[in-house]
């Protein structure tokens, strides 16, 4: 599909070695078009990217406050945050810079690795990372997590 | 077929002419000539070639404004006050400026083009910042994913810094990383060691600089280092000190401990170092030495994950705020605190210190940002 100049700029910023060593696109042949595929997966799951962003942001804040200690928001889901020095801008050119760090969410046999920037890109842009990239989250896995945390008890 | 080739040729020729015209226009109309930068109301007047960004223009003149991203407009750190000239605030600046800062003329210097005369105000201590081509003299592996680098300055050069301050390291291009980047690191060495600076650096997954440091740098390599920056420094009081850090946040605290040791200090000081497990601890021998040479000093490592049943961990477990309450108690009210680490650690411990009665003006921190 033909790209607009803005999309070309975004894709350039997502390349390896520009904002992050490994970039954001992984080895995904669909590149930014992966967003359309992911949007259809979410639509089928009946969950919005904003809901996923809210849940991940809530988990990040609670886990970060525990200063490295892991916690279980619900039985079978373990969350842990490791913070790192530095900040990174959004490749979409969205204002703001995002803390570096990794939140690891284990639920069932799935392990999600989430950063503040990936939360922002999911919530604001519907970008879950290119397949094969470091912070790729499969939308169906994210939707599954949201369902598991749907009970208000953890919030 | 011929008509297609003619059309392609014509389009190419028109494109080439337009590009040449743009280039000529740039040279003719965007030549700003020499302009002046007035620094601190006449304290210094710089004559510079117009057209560059303020951050880089000042850097070429030996004035180093702190910048975490090296001028990409992505960190918002290179703020300074523009009192005259500079043009309107750009949309790329607004996310980083508060309403008060905008009213006060504060700008993001990497976004301000010096097209005409401009007047700026910067803190005096900025003039003390210098830049060197330093040589990597040693790489010490502190634990997997954590190294301490020693960068020596050129012969005869000296860096004068206060314990707790930081410097900036400029990376080289490597692999698929096409641009050099600047990263800020707290200095971990003693301020008395003026011939070199040391940094503790932790590998960040996917990080451009930490990958360069951990996988590519070799003893003998050179890099640009500038500094000193920052106002997280050891205070000149005799109050009891509460130090808190995690991971590479040990860096400025270590420098402060070196400074206290060299002063022959007897100040009471407790260093709470938070780690998830025993594998994340490092510099234990050095901390033991500080306990021997500093009569009032205690090092308290704590593990936030329960140690393995078979691990012989004689130390503390749990989060730092609970330990401060247990070990310092009411003395918190009269003490001062030095914190370095991630936002979770800093925010959590700061809130706990407030709750225990420590006033805000005695809490000094360097948050990973």
Short mmCIF file of C-alpha atoms in Angstrom, two decimals:
data_model
loop_
_atom_site.label_atom_id
_atom_site.label_comp_id
_atom_site.label_asym_id
_atom_site.label_seq_id
_atom_site.Cartn_x
_atom_site.Cartn_y
_atom_site.Cartn_z
CA UNK A 1 0.00 0.00 0.00
CA UNK A 2 1.28 3.47 -0.86
CA UNK A 3 2.44 5.38 2.20
CA UNK A 4 1.89 9.01 3.05
CA UNK A 5 5.00 11.10 3.86
CA UNK A 6 3.96 10.98 7.53
CA UNK A 7 3.80 7.18 7.49
CA UNK A 8 7.22 7.05 5.84
CA UNK A 9 8.64 9.25 8.61
CA UNK A 10 7.07 7.05 11.28
CA UNK A 11 8.43 3.90 9.68
CA UNK A 12 11.88 5.46 9.42
CA UNK A 13 11.85 6.26 13.15
CA UNK A 14 10.82 2.67 13.82
CA UNK A 15 13.79 1.22 11.95
CA UNK A 16 16.63 -0.46 13.83
CA UNK A 17 19.20 1.89 15.31
CA UNK A 18 17.12 5.06 15.14
CA UNK A 19 15.24 5.41 18.44
CA UNK A 20 15.95 1.91 19.72
CA UNK A 21 18.73 -0.50 18.86
CA UNK A 22 16.37 -3.14 17.48
CA UNK A 23 13.63 -0.81 16.31
CA UNK A 24 9.93 -1.53 16.60
CA UNK A 25 9.10 -3.43 13.41
CA UNK A 26 10.83 -6.75 14.06
CA UNK A 27 10.96 -8.97 11.00
CA UNK A 28 7.33 -8.38 10.15
CA UNK A 29 6.79 -8.19 6.36
CA UNK A 30 3.60 -6.21 6.96
CA UNK A 31 5.54 -3.38 8.65
CA UNK A 32 3.03 -0.68 9.67
CA UNK A 33 0.20 -2.50 7.91
CA UNK A 34 0.30 -4.94 10.85
CA UNK A 35 -1.80 -2.30 12.65
CA UNK A 36 -4.77 -3.01 10.35
CA UNK A 37 -4.51 -6.74 11.00
CA UNK A 38 -4.25 -6.18 14.77
CA UNK A 39 -7.25 -3.83 14.70
CA UNK A 40 -9.34 -6.60 13.13
CA UNK A 41 -8.20 -9.09 15.80
CA UNK A 42 -9.26 -6.64 18.50
CA UNK A 43 -12.59 -5.97 16.83
CA UNK A 44 -13.26 -9.72 16.73
CA UNK A 45 -12.31 -9.95 20.43
CA UNK A 46 -14.68 -7.10 21.27
CA UNK A 47 -12.04 -5.16 23.21
CA UNK A 48 -10.72 -1.72 22.36
CA UNK A 49 -7.09 -0.65 22.30
CA UNK A 50 -8.01 2.00 24.88
CA UNK A 51 -9.25 -0.67 27.31
CA UNK A 52 -6.02 -2.61 26.88
CA UNK A 53 -3.98 0.57 27.39
CA UNK A 54 -5.88 1.41 30.57
CA UNK A 55 -5.37 -2.06 32.04
CA UNK A 56 -1.65 -2.12 31.20
CA UNK A 57 -1.17 1.40 32.59
CA UNK A 58 -2.90 0.39 35.83
CA UNK A 59 -0.71 -2.69 36.16
CA UNK A 60 2.42 -0.62 35.47
CA UNK A 61 1.59 1.93 38.15
CA UNK A 62 0.80 -0.65 40.78
CA UNK A 63 3.82 -2.82 40.01
CA UNK A 64 6.20 0.15 39.84
CA UNK A 65 5.12 1.30 43.28
CA UNK A 66 6.30 -2.06 44.64
CA UNK A 67 9.91 -1.14 43.78
CA UNK A 68 10.84 -4.36 42.02
CA UNK A 69 8.66 -6.75 44.00
CA UNK A 70 6.37 -8.98 41.93
CA UNK A 71 2.62 -9.08 42.62
CA UNK A 72 -0.44 -11.05 41.59
CA UNK A 73 -3.41 -8.85 40.62
CA UNK A 74 -5.48 -12.04 40.30
CA UNK A 75 -4.46 -15.63 40.90
CA UNK A 76 -2.40 -16.90 37.99
CA UNK A 77 -1.25 -13.50 36.77
CA UNK A 78 2.14 -12.21 37.98
CA UNK A 79 3.38 -8.69 37.27
CA UNK A 80 6.82 -7.24 37.86
CA UNK A 81 8.43 -3.95 36.79
CA UNK A 82 12.12 -3.30 36.23
CA UNK A 83 13.01 0.35 35.74
CA UNK A 84 15.94 1.62 33.72
CA UNK A 85 17.69 4.94 33.22
CA UNK A 86 16.57 7.02 30.24
CA UNK A 87 13.54 8.05 28.24
CA UNK A 88 12.42 7.44 24.70
CA UNK A 89 10.16 9.45 22.39
CA UNK A 90 7.17 8.09 20.51
CA UNK A 91 8.05 7.16 16.90
CA UNK A 92 4.64 8.44 15.80
CA UNK A 93 5.85 11.94 16.67
CA UNK A 94 3.30 12.19 19.48
CA UNK A 95 4.37 14.73 22.13
CA UNK A 96 6.00 13.36 25.22
CA UNK A 97 8.79 11.03 26.19
CA UNK A 98 8.39 7.73 27.96
CA UNK A 99 10.39 6.14 30.75
CA UNK A 100 12.47 3.13 29.84
CA UNK A 101 11.75 -0.04 31.72
CA UNK A 102 10.05 -3.38 31.29
CA UNK A 103 6.93 -4.79 32.89
CA UNK A 104 6.77 -8.57 32.68
CA UNK A 105 3.28 -10.07 32.89
CA UNK A 106 3.00 -13.80 33.20
CA UNK A 107 -0.43 -15.31 32.76
CA UNK A 108 -0.83 -18.95 32.02
CA UNK A 109 1.86 -19.95 29.58
CA UNK A 110 2.02 -16.47 28.11
CA UNK A 111 4.59 -13.86 28.99
CA UNK A 112 3.95 -10.27 27.91
CA UNK A 113 6.76 -7.73 27.97
CA UNK A 114 5.47 -4.20 28.13
CA UNK A 115 7.13 -0.78 28.31
CA UNK A 116 5.56 2.63 29.03
CA UNK A 117 6.09 3.48 25.36
CA UNK A 118 4.40 0.30 24.16
CA UNK A 119 1.42 1.09 26.43
CA UNK A 120 1.20 4.53 24.84
CA UNK A 121 1.52 3.16 21.30
CA UNK A 122 -1.23 0.60 21.91
CA UNK A 123 -3.59 3.08 23.52
CA UNK A 124 -3.02 6.09 21.28
CA UNK A 125 -2.02 4.56 17.96
CA UNK A 126 -3.18 0.94 17.98
CA UNK A 127 0.40 -0.25 17.41
CA UNK A 128 1.23 -3.52 19.19
CA UNK A 129 4.76 -3.78 17.73
CA UNK A 130 5.89 -5.59 14.62
CA UNK A 131 6.05 -9.37 14.80
CA UNK A 132 9.47 -10.42 16.05
CA UNK A 133 10.09 -7.11 17.82
CA UNK A 134 11.12 -6.94 21.45
CA UNK A 135 7.87 -5.53 22.83
CA UNK A 136 5.43 -7.18 20.43
CA UNK A 137 2.20 -8.06 22.21
CA UNK A 138 -0.24 -10.23 20.33
CA UNK A 139 -3.61 -8.45 20.54
CA UNK A 140 -5.44 -11.67 21.38
CA UNK A 141 -3.07 -12.24 24.32
CA UNK A 142 -3.71 -8.67 25.50
CA UNK A 143 -7.45 -9.15 25.11
CA UNK A 144 -7.23 -12.39 27.09
CA UNK A 145 -5.38 -10.56 29.87
CA UNK A 146 -8.02 -7.84 30.00
CA UNK A 147 -10.74 -10.46 30.32
CA UNK A 148 -8.87 -12.18 33.17
CA UNK A 149 -8.56 -8.88 34.97
CA UNK A 150 -12.12 -7.83 34.19
CA UNK A 151 -13.26 -8.44 37.74
CA UNK A 152 -12.99 -5.10 39.54
CA UNK A 153 -11.39 -6.68 42.61
CA UNK A 154 -7.84 -6.12 41.41
CA UNK A 155 -8.26 -2.44 40.56
CA UNK B 1 7.72 3.48 -26.06
CA UNK B 2 9.62 6.58 -27.21
CA UNK B 3 6.94 8.87 -25.82
CA UNK B 4 7.18 7.13 -22.42
CA UNK B 5 10.94 7.61 -22.34
CA UNK B 6 10.56 11.27 -23.32
CA UNK B 7 7.98 11.79 -20.57
CA UNK B 8 10.20 10.13 -17.95
CA UNK B 9 13.18 12.18 -19.13
CA UNK B 10 11.16 15.39 -18.98
CA UNK B 11 9.89 14.69 -15.46
CA UNK B 12 13.43 13.84 -14.32
CA UNK B 13 14.81 17.02 -15.87
CA UNK B 14 12.11 19.19 -14.28
CA UNK B 15 12.81 17.55 -10.92
CA UNK B 16 16.54 18.20 -11.25
CA UNK B 17 15.95 21.87 -12.17
CA UNK B 18 13.60 22.36 -9.23
CA UNK B 19 16.09 20.75 -6.84
CA UNK B 20 18.86 23.01 -8.15
CA UNK B 21 16.61 26.06 -7.76
CA UNK B 22 15.81 25.06 -4.17
CA UNK B 23 19.50 24.62 -3.42
CA UNK B 24 20.30 28.04 -4.91
CA UNK B 25 17.41 29.66 -3.04
CA UNK B 26 18.68 28.15 0.17
CA UNK B 27 22.12 29.62 -0.39
CA UNK B 28 20.84 33.02 -1.50
CA UNK B 29 17.97 33.59 0.89
CA UNK B 30 18.74 31.39 3.88
CA UNK B 31 22.21 32.79 4.37
CA UNK B 32 21.78 34.49 7.71
CA UNK B 33 25.37 35.68 7.89
CA UNK B 34 26.96 36.33 11.26
CA UNK B 35 24.62 36.95 14.17
CA UNK B 36 25.33 37.71 17.82
CA UNK B 37 24.32 35.70 20.85
CA UNK B 38 24.24 37.84 23.97
CA UNK B 39 24.74 35.64 27.03
CA UNK B 40 23.58 36.81 30.46
CA UNK B 41 23.02 40.49 29.62
CA UNK B 42 26.43 41.22 28.12
CA UNK B 43 28.46 38.85 30.27
CA UNK B 44 29.57 37.25 26.98
CA UNK B 45 28.83 38.16 23.38
CA UNK B 46 29.32 35.46 20.79
CA UNK B 47 29.49 36.10 17.06
CA UNK B 48 28.28 32.97 15.30
CA UNK B 49 27.20 31.85 11.86
CA UNK B 50 23.41 32.17 11.66
CA UNK B 51 21.06 29.37 10.73
CA UNK B 52 22.05 26.72 13.25
CA UNK B 53 20.12 25.53 16.25
CA UNK B 54 20.89 27.29 19.50
CA UNK B 55 21.99 24.13 21.33
CA UNK B 56 24.56 23.18 18.67
CA UNK B 57 25.65 26.78 18.12
CA UNK B 58 26.42 27.18 21.83
CA UNK B 59 28.16 23.81 21.89
CA UNK B 60 30.47 24.94 19.08
CA UNK B 61 31.31 27.95 21.25
CA UNK B 62 32.20 25.72 24.21
CA UNK B 63 28.95 26.27 26.11
CA UNK B 64 27.38 22.90 26.92
CA UNK B 65 23.68 22.96 27.75
CA UNK B 66 22.57 19.65 29.32
CA UNK B 67 20.69 17.52 26.79
CA UNK B 68 19.67 13.91 27.18
CA UNK B 69 18.93 13.24 23.50
CA UNK B 70 21.73 15.26 21.91
CA UNK B 71 19.46 17.72 20.10
CA UNK B 72 16.75 15.53 18.60
CA UNK B 73 14.00 17.40 20.40
CA UNK B 74 12.91 14.30 22.21
CA UNK B 75 13.99 14.88 25.81
CA UNK B 76 13.12 18.50 26.60
CA UNK B 77 16.18 18.79 28.82
CA UNK B 78 18.06 21.58 26.99
CA UNK B 79 15.96 24.40 28.37
CA UNK B 80 17.27 27.93 28.64
CA UNK B 81 15.79 31.39 28.80
CA UNK B 82 15.66 33.42 25.58
CA UNK B 83 15.17 37.07 26.51
CA UNK B 84 15.34 38.52 22.99
CA UNK B 85 14.91 37.01 19.52
CA UNK B 86 14.44 33.30 18.95
CA UNK B 87 11.09 33.57 17.15
CA UNK B 88 7.84 32.02 18.30
CA UNK B 89 7.65 28.88 20.42
CA UNK B 90 7.37 25.91 18.06
CA UNK B 91 4.86 23.06 18.36
CA UNK B 92 7.83 20.74 18.93
CA UNK B 93 8.66 22.68 22.12
CA UNK B 94 5.24 23.05 23.71
CA UNK B 95 4.95 19.53 25.18
CA UNK B 96 8.05 20.19 27.28
CA UNK B 97 7.21 23.70 28.54
CA UNK B 98 4.85 24.64 31.34
CA UNK B 99 2.70 27.78 31.05
CA UNK B 100 5.00 29.50 33.56
CA UNK B 101 8.10 28.57 31.59
CA UNK B 102 6.60 29.84 28.35
CA UNK B 103 5.63 33.12 30.01
CA UNK B 104 9.18 33.34 31.35
CA UNK B 105 10.80 32.94 27.91
CA UNK B 106 12.10 29.43 28.51
CA UNK B 107 12.77 27.57 25.25
CA UNK B 108 14.00 24.15 24.15
CA UNK B 109 17.36 25.22 22.76
CA UNK B 110 17.72 22.42 20.20
CA UNK B 111 14.54 23.66 18.52
CA UNK B 112 15.40 27.38 18.39
CA UNK B 113 17.07 28.45 15.14
CA UNK B 114 19.55 31.32 15.41
CA UNK B 115 18.38 33.32 12.41
CA UNK B 116 19.03 36.77 13.90
CA UNK B 117 20.59 38.31 17.00
CA UNK B 118 19.43 36.60 20.14
CA UNK B 119 19.86 37.20 23.86
CA UNK B 120 19.83 34.30 26.33
CA UNK B 121 20.25 33.73 30.03
CA UNK B 122 21.89 30.59 31.43
CA UNK B 123 23.03 29.70 34.95
CA UNK B 124 26.65 30.62 35.66
CA UNK B 125 27.59 27.02 36.47
CA UNK B 126 26.97 26.09 32.82
CA UNK B 127 30.19 27.93 31.96
CA UNK B 128 32.14 25.41 34.03
CA UNK B 129 31.01 22.55 31.79
CA UNK B 130 33.70 21.33 29.43
CA UNK B 131 34.15 18.59 26.87
CA UNK B 132 37.01 16.14 26.35
CA UNK B 133 37.96 13.27 24.10
CA UNK B 134 38.44 10.69 26.82
CA UNK B 135 40.05 7.28 26.61
CA UNK B 136 38.52 4.18 28.11
CA UNK B 137 41.10 2.97 30.62
CA UNK B 138 39.19 0.13 32.30
CA UNK B 139 35.99 -1.88 32.11
CA UNK B 140 35.00 -3.60 35.34
CA UNK B 141 32.13 -6.12 35.23
CA UNK B 142 30.22 -5.63 38.47
CA UNK B 143 27.65 -8.32 37.77
CA UNK B 144 26.02 -9.65 34.59
CA UNK B 145 24.59 -6.65 32.73
CA UNK B 146 26.30 -4.06 34.94
CA UNK B 147 29.70 -2.52 34.22
CA UNK B 148 31.81 0.29 35.60
CA UNK B 149 33.84 2.26 33.05
CA UNK B 150 36.85 4.43 33.76
CA UNK B 151 37.41 7.22 31.24
CA UNK B 152 40.68 9.09 31.44
CA UNK B 153 40.96 12.67 30.22
CA UNK B 154 43.74 13.81 27.86
CA UNK B 155 47.11 14.44 29.49
CA UNK B 156 47.14 17.56 31.62
CA UNK B 157 43.34 17.92 31.64
CA UNK B 158 41.24 17.94 34.81
CA UNK B 159 37.52 17.72 35.59
CA UNK B 160 36.30 19.47 38.71
CA UNK B 161 32.97 18.11 39.88
CA UNK B 162 31.00 17.68 43.07
CA UNK B 163 30.06 14.25 44.36
CA UNK B 164 26.63 13.39 42.96
CA UNK B 165 26.95 15.24 39.63
CA UNK B 166 26.74 13.61 36.20
CA UNK B 167 28.46 13.76 32.83
CA UNK B 168 27.39 13.02 29.29
CA UNK B 169 28.83 10.31 27.10
CA UNK B 170 28.59 10.45 23.30
CA UNK B 171 28.32 7.05 21.65
CA UNK B 172 29.88 6.05 18.35
CA UNK B 173 27.98 4.61 15.38
CA UNK B 174 27.92 0.82 15.41
CA UNK B 175 26.02 -1.94 13.66
CA UNK B 176 22.71 -0.56 12.49
CA UNK B 177 22.93 2.45 14.78
CA UNK B 178 23.55 5.25 12.31
CA UNK B 179 23.62 8.25 14.61
CA UNK B 180 25.73 9.17 17.58
CA UNK B 181 23.68 9.73 20.72
CA UNK B 182 24.35 11.44 24.04
CA UNK B 183 23.47 9.77 27.32
CA UNK B 184 23.78 11.10 30.85
CA UNK B 185 25.41 9.04 33.59
CA UNK B 186 26.12 9.88 37.20
CA UNK B 187 29.81 9.93 38.03
CA UNK B 188 30.68 7.12 40.42
CA UNK B 189 34.29 8.08 41.13
CA UNK B 190 35.79 10.37 43.71
CA UNK B 191 35.72 14.14 43.03
CA UNK B 192 39.36 14.14 44.09
CA UNK B 193 40.18 11.87 41.13
CA UNK B 194 40.21 14.76 38.64
CA UNK B 195 42.04 12.92 35.88
CA UNK B 196 39.17 10.59 35.07
CA UNK B 197 35.49 9.89 35.50
CA UNK B 198 33.86 6.56 36.20
CA UNK B 199 30.30 5.52 35.37
CA UNK B 200 28.22 2.54 36.45
CA UNK B 201 26.09 1.51 33.48
CA UNK B 202 23.41 -1.16 33.35
CA UNK B 203 22.41 -2.84 30.12
CA UNK B 204 18.98 -1.65 29.02
CA UNK B 205 17.22 -4.12 26.74
CA UNK B 206 17.38 -2.65 23.25
CA UNK B 207 19.24 0.42 24.53
CA UNK B 208 21.48 2.09 21.98
CA UNK B 209 24.11 3.37 24.42
CA UNK B 210 24.16 0.53 26.93
CA UNK B 211 24.51 -2.02 24.11
CA UNK B 212 27.45 -0.05 22.77
CA UNK B 213 28.96 0.04 26.24
CA UNK B 214 28.39 -3.62 27.10
CA UNK B 215 29.04 -5.24 23.70
CA UNK B 216 31.26 -2.97 21.62
CA UNK B 217 33.51 -0.79 23.77
CA UNK B 218 37.08 -1.88 24.37
CA UNK B 219 39.83 -0.51 26.55
CA UNK B 220 41.68 2.13 24.55
CA UNK B 221 38.59 3.36 22.69
CA UNK B 222 37.89 7.09 22.81
CA UNK B 223 34.65 9.00 23.22
CA UNK B 224 33.48 12.53 23.88
CA UNK B 225 32.58 13.25 27.48
CA UNK B 226 31.21 16.54 28.76
CA UNK B 227 30.42 17.71 32.26
CA UNK B 228 29.91 18.20 35.08
CA UNK B 229 26.14 18.67 35.15
CA UNK B 230 23.46 18.61 37.81
CA UNK B 231 22.60 19.87 41.25
CA UNK B 232 22.27 16.52 43.04
CA UNK B 233 25.28 17.09 45.27
CA UNK B 234 26.50 16.35 48.77
CA UNK B 235 25.34 19.07 51.14
CA UNK B 236 27.69 20.86 53.47
CA UNK B 237 25.99 19.98 56.74
CA UNK B 238 26.56 17.47 59.50
CA UNK B 239 23.06 16.04 59.45
CA UNK B 240 22.53 12.30 59.51
CA UNK B 241 22.27 10.98 55.94
CA UNK B 242 19.83 8.44 54.58
CA UNK B 243 20.99 7.16 51.20
CA UNK B 244 18.73 5.07 48.99
CA UNK B 245 19.50 3.50 45.62
CA UNK B 246 18.88 0.55 43.36
CA UNK B 247 20.88 -0.85 40.45
CA UNK B 248 23.12 1.76 38.74
CA UNK B 249 21.61 4.34 41.08
CA UNK B 250 24.51 3.36 43.33
CA UNK B 251 26.72 5.54 41.13
CA UNK B 252 26.31 9.02 42.66
CA UNK B 253 26.03 7.57 46.17
CA UNK B 254 29.37 5.84 45.67
CA UNK B 255 30.90 9.15 44.63
CA UNK B 256 29.43 10.80 47.74
CA UNK B 257 30.88 8.03 49.93
CA UNK B 258 34.32 8.53 48.33
CA UNK B 259 34.02 12.25 49.12
CA UNK B 260 33.01 11.58 52.74
CA UNK B 261 35.90 9.14 53.11
CA UNK B 262 38.40 11.69 51.81
CA UNK B 263 36.99 14.34 54.13
CA UNK B 264 37.49 11.96 57.07
CA UNK B 265 33.79 12.44 57.78
CA UNK B 266 32.20 11.04 60.92
CA UNK B 267 28.66 11.86 59.77
CA UNK B 268 26.10 9.22 60.55
CA UNK B 269 24.97 7.73 57.25
CA UNK B 270 22.94 4.66 56.26
CA UNK B 271 22.87 3.44 52.67
CA UNK B 272 19.80 1.34 51.84
CA UNK B 273 20.44 -0.54 48.58
CA UNK B 274 17.44 -2.31 47.07
CA UNK B 275 17.86 -5.38 44.86
CA UNK B 276 15.49 -8.10 43.78
CA UNK B 277 17.87 -10.92 44.59
CA UNK B 278 21.44 -11.61 45.67
CA UNK B 279 22.58 -11.72 42.05
CA UNK B 280 21.78 -8.02 41.68
CA UNK B 281 24.14 -6.95 44.44
CA UNK B 282 27.60 -5.56 43.65
CA UNK B 283 30.42 -3.50 45.17
CA UNK B 284 29.91 -5.35 48.45
CA UNK B 285 33.65 -5.31 49.26
CA UNK B 286 33.83 -1.58 48.61
CA UNK B 287 30.83 -0.94 50.85
CA UNK B 288 32.51 -3.02 53.57
CA UNK B 289 35.58 -0.83 53.20
CA UNK B 290 33.45 2.30 53.57
CA UNK B 291 31.97 0.80 56.75
CA UNK B 292 35.52 0.43 58.08
CA UNK B 293 36.79 3.87 57.07
CA UNK B 294 33.63 5.88 57.79
CA UNK B 295 32.84 5.49 61.50
CA UNK B 296 29.18 6.56 61.11
CA UNK B 297 28.41 4.57 57.98
CA UNK B 298 26.26 1.45 57.56
CA UNK B 299 25.45 -0.36 54.32
CA UNK B 300 22.05 -2.07 54.30
CA UNK B 301 21.35 -4.15 51.20
CA UNK B 302 17.80 -5.47 51.05
CA UNK B 303 16.20 -8.07 48.79
CA UNK B 304 12.67 -7.47 47.56
CA UNK B 305 12.19 -11.11 46.56
CA UNK B 306 12.35 -13.79 49.24
CA UNK B 307 15.76 -15.46 49.01
CA UNK B 308 15.90 -19.10 47.96
CA UNK B 309 15.51 -21.39 51.00
CA UNK B 310 19.04 -22.74 50.56
CA UNK B 311 20.61 -19.29 50.09
CA UNK B 312 22.55 -18.08 53.08
CA UNK B 313 21.36 -14.49 53.07
CA UNK B 314 22.14 -12.84 56.37
CA UNK B 315 20.79 -9.46 55.40
CA UNK B 316 17.49 -7.63 55.23
CA UNK B 317 14.51 -8.37 53.03
CA UNK B 318 11.60 -6.20 51.99
CA UNK B 319 11.16 -2.68 50.74
CA UNK B 320 13.24 0.28 51.83
CA UNK B 321 10.52 2.43 53.50
CA UNK B 322 9.80 -0.27 56.07
CA UNK B 323 13.52 -0.58 56.83
CA UNK B 324 13.89 3.18 57.30
CA UNK B 325 11.05 3.12 59.80
CA UNK B 326 12.64 0.14 61.57
CA UNK B 327 16.26 1.31 61.59
CA UNK B 328 16.12 5.12 61.61
CA UNK B 329 12.76 5.74 63.25
CA UNK B 330 12.21 9.21 64.66
CA UNK B 331 15.68 10.39 63.63
CA UNK B 332 14.28 10.75 60.09
CA UNK B 333 12.85 14.14 61.07
CA UNK B 334 16.32 15.63 61.55
CA UNK B 335 18.13 13.75 58.79
CA UNK B 336 18.57 14.44 55.08
CA UNK B 337 18.09 11.97 52.24
CA UNK B 338 19.89 11.20 48.97
CA UNK B 339 18.05 8.97 46.52
CA UNK B 340 18.95 7.63 43.07
CA UNK B 341 16.96 5.11 41.07
CA UNK B 342 13.77 4.53 39.14
CA UNK B 343 10.61 6.56 39.59
CA UNK B 344 8.94 3.81 41.61
CA UNK B 345 11.74 3.74 44.18
CA UNK B 346 12.09 7.52 44.38
CA UNK B 347 8.37 8.28 44.55
CA UNK B 348 7.69 5.52 47.07
CA UNK B 349 10.59 6.41 49.35
CA UNK B 350 10.00 10.15 49.11
CA UNK B 351 6.37 9.68 50.16
CA UNK B 352 7.52 7.52 53.07
CA UNK B 353 10.11 10.09 54.18
CA UNK B 354 7.50 12.86 54.11
CA UNK B 355 5.15 10.69 56.14
CA UNK B 356 7.94 10.15 58.69
CA UNK B 357 8.43 13.89 59.04
CA UNK B 358 11.36 14.72 56.75
CA UNK B 359 10.83 18.13 55.12
CA UNK B 360 10.91 18.29 51.34
CA UNK B 361 13.93 20.62 51.21
CA UNK B 362 16.09 17.93 52.79
CA UNK B 363 15.22 15.26 50.22
CA UNK B 364 17.64 15.24 47.28
CA UNK B 365 17.11 12.84 44.41
CA UNK B 366 18.33 11.85 40.97
CA UNK B 367 15.49 10.02 39.26
CA UNK B 368 16.13 7.73 36.26
CA UNK B 369 14.62 9.81 33.46
#
